[in-house]
Coordinates of C-alpha atoms and ligand atoms in Angstrom, one line a residue:
M1 CA 4.0 13.7 55.1
S2 CA 2.8 16.0 52.2
V3 CA 0.5 15.1 49.4
T4 CA 2.4 14.4 46.2
I5 CA 0.9 13.4 42.8
R6 CA 2.6 11.5 40.0
Q7 CA 1.1 11.8 36.4
L8 CA -0.3 8.4 35.2
H9 CA -1.2 9.2 31.6
P10 CA -0.5 12.1 29.1
V11 CA -3.9 13.8 29.7
I12 CA -5.7 12.2 32.5
G13 CA -5.0 10.6 35.9
G14 CA -2.5 11.1 38.7
E15 CA -1.4 8.7 41.5
V16 CA -1.5 10.3 45.1
S17 CA 0.9 9.4 47.8
G18 CA 1.5 10.9 51.3
V19 CA -2.1 10.6 52.5
D20 CA -4.0 8.4 54.9
L21 CA -7.6 8.3 54.3
R22 CA -8.5 6.9 57.5
R23 CA -7.7 10.0 59.5
P24 CA -9.0 13.6 59.2
L25 CA -7.3 15.7 56.6
T26 CA -5.7 19.1 57.1
P27 CA -7.2 22.0 55.0
D28 CA -3.9 22.0 53.1
E29 CA -4.2 18.3 52.2
V30 CA -7.9 18.9 51.0
A31 CA -6.8 21.8 48.8
A32 CA -4.0 19.8 47.4
I33 CA -6.3 16.9 46.4
E34 CA -9.0 19.5 44.9
A35 CA -6.1 21.0 42.9
G36 CA -5.0 17.6 41.7
M37 CA -8.6 16.8 40.7
D38 CA -8.9 20.0 38.7
K39 CA -5.6 19.1 37.0
Y40 CA -5.7 15.4 36.5
A41 CA -9.6 14.7 36.6
V42 CA -8.9 11.2 38.1
L43 CA -6.8 10.5 41.2
V44 CA -5.7 7.0 42.5
F45 CA -4.9 6.4 46.1
H46 CA -3.4 3.0 46.9
D47 CA -3.4 0.9 50.1
Q48 CA -6.3 2.6 51.7
D49 CA -8.0 0.0 53.8
I50 CA -11.0 1.9 54.9
T51 CA -14.4 1.5 56.4
D52 CA -17.5 2.8 55.0
E53 CA -17.6 5.5 57.8
Q54 CA -13.9 6.5 56.9
Q55 CA -14.9 6.7 53.2
V56 CA -18.0 8.9 54.0
A57 CA -15.8 11.1 56.3
F58 CA -13.0 11.5 53.6
S59 CA -15.6 12.3 50.8
R60 CA -17.4 15.0 52.9
N61 CA -14.2 17.1 52.5
F62 CA -15.3 17.7 49.0
G63 CA -19.0 18.6 49.3
R64 CA -22.3 17.2 50.1
I65 CA -22.9 13.5 49.7
E66 CA -25.5 12.5 47.1
L67 CA -27.6 9.7 48.6
A68 CA -28.0 6.4 46.6
V69 CA -31.7 6.8 46.1
G70 CA -33.6 7.1 42.8
G71 CA -30.6 5.9 40.7
N72 CA -31.3 2.1 40.8
I73 CA -34.1 -0.5 40.6
T74 CA -33.0 -1.7 44.1
K75 CA -35.3 -0.3 46.6
P76 CA -33.9 1.7 49.5
T77 CA -35.2 -0.9 52.0
E78 CA -33.5 -3.8 50.2
R79 CA -29.9 -2.6 50.3
R80 CA -26.6 -4.2 51.5
I81 CA -25.0 -1.1 52.7
S82 CA -25.9 2.4 53.8
L83 CA -27.7 5.0 51.6
E84 CA -24.5 7.2 51.8
L85 CA -22.8 4.5 49.5
A86 CA -23.7 3.3 46.0
D87 CA -23.3 -0.4 46.0
I88 CA -21.2 -1.3 42.8
S89 CA -20.9 -4.9 43.7
N90 CA -22.3 -8.1 42.3
L91 CA -23.7 -9.0 45.7
D92 CA -27.3 -9.1 46.9
P93 CA -28.3 -7.9 50.5
A94 CA -27.4 -11.1 51.9
G95 CA -23.9 -11.0 50.4
K96 CA -24.5 -13.7 47.9
I97 CA -23.5 -13.3 44.3
Y98 CA -26.4 -12.4 42.0
E99 CA -27.7 -15.1 39.6
R100 CA -27.0 -14.6 36.0
D101 CA -30.5 -13.5 35.2
D102 CA -31.2 -11.5 38.2
R103 CA -32.9 -8.3 37.2
R104 CA -30.6 -6.2 39.5
R105 CA -27.6 -7.6 38.0
M106 CA -28.7 -7.0 34.5
F107 CA -29.5 -3.4 35.3
N108 CA -26.2 -2.8 36.9
L109 CA -24.5 -4.1 33.7
G110 CA -25.2 -0.6 32.4
N111 CA -22.0 0.5 34.2
Q112 CA -20.1 -1.2 31.3
L113 CA -21.3 1.5 29.1
W114 CA -19.5 4.9 29.0
H115 CA -21.2 7.3 31.4
S116 CA -20.8 10.2 33.8
D117 CA -22.3 9.4 37.1
S118 CA -25.8 10.8 37.9
S119 CA -26.1 12.8 34.6
F120 CA -29.6 11.4 34.7
R121 CA -30.3 13.7 37.8
A122 CA -31.3 17.3 37.4
V123 CA -28.2 18.1 39.5
P124 CA -25.4 15.8 38.2
A125 CA -22.6 14.6 40.3
K126 CA -19.4 16.4 41.0
Y127 CA -17.0 13.7 42.3
S128 CA -17.2 10.0 42.7
L129 CA -15.0 8.0 45.0
L130 CA -14.8 4.3 44.5
S131 CA -13.2 2.0 47.0
A132 CA -12.2 -1.5 46.2
R133 CA -13.1 -3.9 49.0
A134 CA -12.9 -7.2 47.1
I135 CA -11.5 -7.6 43.5
P136 CA -11.7 -10.5 41.1
A137 CA -8.5 -12.3 40.0
R138 CA -8.9 -11.0 36.4
G139 CA -10.8 -8.3 34.6
G140 CA -13.0 -5.6 36.1
N141 CA -10.7 -2.7 35.2
T142 CA -12.4 0.8 35.2
E143 CA -11.6 3.0 32.3
F144 CA -11.7 6.8 32.3
A145 CA -12.0 9.2 29.3
D146 CA -10.9 12.8 29.4
M147 CA -13.7 14.9 28.1
R148 CA -11.7 18.0 28.2
A149 CA -9.1 16.5 25.8
A150 CA -12.0 15.2 23.7
Y151 CA -13.6 18.6 23.5
D152 CA -10.2 20.3 22.7
A153 CA -9.7 17.9 19.8
L154 CA -13.0 18.6 18.0
D155 CA -12.7 20.7 14.9
D156 CA -14.0 24.4 15.0
E157 CA -17.2 23.6 13.1
T158 CA -18.1 20.8 15.5
K159 CA -17.3 22.9 18.5
A160 CA -19.7 25.6 17.2
E161 CA -22.3 23.1 16.5
V162 CA -22.3 21.5 20.0
E163 CA -21.8 24.7 22.0
N164 CA -25.5 25.4 22.9
L165 CA -27.0 21.9 22.5
I166 CA -29.1 20.3 25.3
C167 CA -29.5 16.6 25.7
E168 CA -32.0 14.5 27.6
H169 CA -30.6 12.0 30.0
S170 CA -32.2 8.9 31.6
L171 CA -31.4 5.5 32.9
M172 CA -33.9 4.2 30.6
Y173 CA -31.9 5.3 27.6
S174 CA -28.7 3.6 28.8
R175 CA -30.4 0.4 29.9
G176 CA -32.4 0.4 26.6
L177 CA -29.1 0.3 24.7
L178 CA -28.5 -3.2 26.4
G179 CA -32.2 -4.3 25.5
F180 CA -33.2 -3.8 29.2
T181 CA -36.5 -2.0 28.5
E182 CA -39.0 -3.3 30.9
F183 CA -39.6 -0.9 33.6
T184 CA -42.5 -0.5 36.2
D185 CA -44.6 2.5 36.2
E186 CA -42.7 3.6 39.3
E187 CA -39.3 3.2 37.7
R188 CA -40.5 5.2 34.8
V189 CA -41.5 8.0 37.1
M190 CA -38.1 7.8 38.8
F191 CA -36.1 7.6 35.7
K192 CA -37.9 10.5 33.9
P193 CA -35.4 12.1 31.6
V194 CA -33.5 15.3 32.6
R195 CA -31.8 18.0 30.6
Q196 CA -28.1 18.6 30.4
R197 CA -26.0 20.9 28.4
L198 CA -23.7 19.0 26.1
V199 CA -20.8 21.4 26.6
R200 CA -19.9 22.4 30.2
T201 CA -17.3 24.8 31.5
H202 CA -15.3 23.8 34.6
P203 CA -16.1 26.2 37.4
V204 CA -12.2 26.4 38.5
T205 CA -10.2 25.8 35.4
E206 CA -12.8 27.1 33.0
R207 CA -11.8 24.4 30.6
K208 CA -14.6 23.1 28.4
S209 CA -15.7 19.5 28.1
L210 CA -18.2 17.3 26.4
F211 CA -20.8 16.2 28.9
L212 CA -21.8 12.9 27.3
A213 CA -23.0 9.6 28.8
S214 CA -24.9 6.4 27.4
H215 CA -27.7 8.0 29.5
A216 CA -28.1 10.8 26.8
G217 CA -30.7 9.6 24.4
T218 CA -32.0 12.8 22.8
I219 CA -31.0 16.3 21.8
V220 CA -33.7 18.8 22.3
G221 CA -35.2 19.9 19.0
W222 CA -33.5 17.2 16.9
P223 CA -35.2 14.1 15.4
M224 CA -34.3 11.2 17.5
P225 CA -32.3 9.1 15.1
E226 CA -30.2 12.0 14.0
A227 CA -29.6 12.8 17.6
R228 CA -28.5 9.3 18.5
A229 CA -26.3 8.9 15.5
F230 CA -24.5 12.1 16.5
L231 CA -24.2 11.2 20.1
R232 CA -22.6 7.8 19.2
D233 CA -20.2 9.6 16.9
L234 CA -19.1 12.0 19.8
V235 CA -18.8 9.1 22.3
E236 CA -16.7 7.2 19.8
H237 CA -14.5 10.3 19.2
A238 CA -14.2 11.0 23.0
T239 CA -13.1 7.5 23.9
Q240 CA -10.3 7.0 21.4
R241 CA -7.4 5.5 23.3
Q242 CA -5.3 8.6 23.6
F243 CA -7.9 10.1 25.9
V244 CA -8.3 7.1 28.1
Y245 CA -6.7 5.9 31.3
A246 CA -7.5 2.2 32.2
H247 CA -7.3 1.5 35.9
Q248 CA -6.3 -1.9 36.9
W249 CA -7.4 -2.3 40.5
R250 CA -5.4 -3.5 43.5
L251 CA -7.2 -4.4 46.7
H252 CA -7.8 -1.1 48.8
D253 CA -7.4 1.2 46.0
L254 CA -9.6 4.3 46.2
V255 CA -10.2 6.0 42.8
M256 CA -11.7 9.5 42.7
W257 CA -12.9 11.1 39.5
D258 CA -14.6 14.5 38.4
N259 CA -17.9 13.6 36.7
R260 CA -17.9 17.1 35.1
Q261 CA -14.8 16.3 33.0
T262 CA -14.7 12.6 32.4
M263 CA -16.7 9.4 31.5
H264 CA -15.9 6.0 32.8
R265 CA -17.1 2.5 32.3
A266 CA -16.5 -0.9 34.0
R267 CA -14.9 -3.8 32.1
R268 CA -16.1 -7.3 32.2
Y269 CA -15.0 -10.0 34.7
N270 CA -16.3 -13.3 35.9
E271 CA -19.5 -11.8 37.6
T272 CA -21.2 -14.9 38.4
G273 CA -18.1 -16.7 39.9
E274 CA -16.0 -14.0 41.6
V275 CA -16.8 -11.4 44.1
R276 CA -16.1 -7.8 43.2
D277 CA -17.1 -5.4 46.2
M278 CA -16.8 -1.8 45.2
R279 CA -18.4 1.0 47.1
R280 CA -18.9 4.5 45.9
T281 CA -19.5 7.8 47.6
T282 CA -20.7 10.4 45.4
I283 CA -20.4 14.3 45.8
G284 CA -23.4 16.3 44.6
G285 CA -22.9 19.0 41.9
E286 CA -23.2 22.7 42.4
G287 CA -26.4 22.9 40.5
P288 CA -28.2 22.0 37.2
T289 CA -26.2 22.4 33.9
V290 CA -29.4 23.9 32.4
E291 CA -32.8 25.1 33.5
Q292 CA -35.2 22.2 33.9
V293 CA -38.8 22.2 32.5
Q294 CA -39.8 20.4 35.6
A295 CA -37.4 19.7 38.5
A296 CA -36.7 16.0 38.4
Ligands
OGA1 C1 -19.3 3.7 39.3 C2 -18.9 2.7 38.2 C3 -17.4 1.2 37.3 C4 -16.7 0.1 37.9 O1 -18.9 3.2 40.4 O2 -19.9 4.7 39.2 O3 -19.4 3.1 37.2 O4 -15.7 -0.3 37.3 N1 -18.1 1.9 38.4 O5 -17.2 -0.5 38.8
MN2 MN1 -20.3 5.1 37.3

């Protein structure tokens, strides 16, 4: 069988068929998927009933796995699954649904804000691969916004204005938007802001895109309120419906996205009543988007 991709939306998203993620891929299959990622930025694979090990093995075709450390308030020793997978579920380490006011649940609600994975790390993520192991009966879609199309649609004046801007990203900024502001000293060190360019160029296609996320809380050299107002404006522009593909999950879907050219967010569901078990492998990026004052 050969890899085929059907376009899902006018600017973003493709549906892949002809590949079984449980077995090793040929170099041609990997190349076809990479080319699909460059073109569509989001790829959907249906009916992939995989284990964590198979997900990790598939992910390794696309680069180095970014370990799930430093990006959450959950300690590495108090996890439900291995460090090679980010736990995007509503379950505690014992497999029990989080209480409504559980601090870990409240922190994870930040996934409902538009973001790009690991933009709060000095080296932000390349791809994310999210596998649906259990899904709620209703709600819990994931939406993806095309930041290339959003960049292209800016007027020339705004393009010139954003070209060389540098933002500071931190999990404390995104959580702060939800009123989650109490961090331990250890968390404040772990979530220290990092710098990212606002405009990125894709290494293969050379298309420019806006590198935005709710983690972005300042623009270097700008007064904070002016920076925040401008960033909000850009996010509002970038997430207009014509740039967004909304993925409605089926059990055993795997969705893969390029964090360098998209933002995404989770939508609400009955989090305290239904299990949603999603597991994410993350591929580390090639390097920082801008020189860091201090490596973070
Ligand atoms: C993620 C994420 C959104 C969702 O896995 O990085 O933001 O719908 N997930 O769970
Ligand atoms: Mn995410």
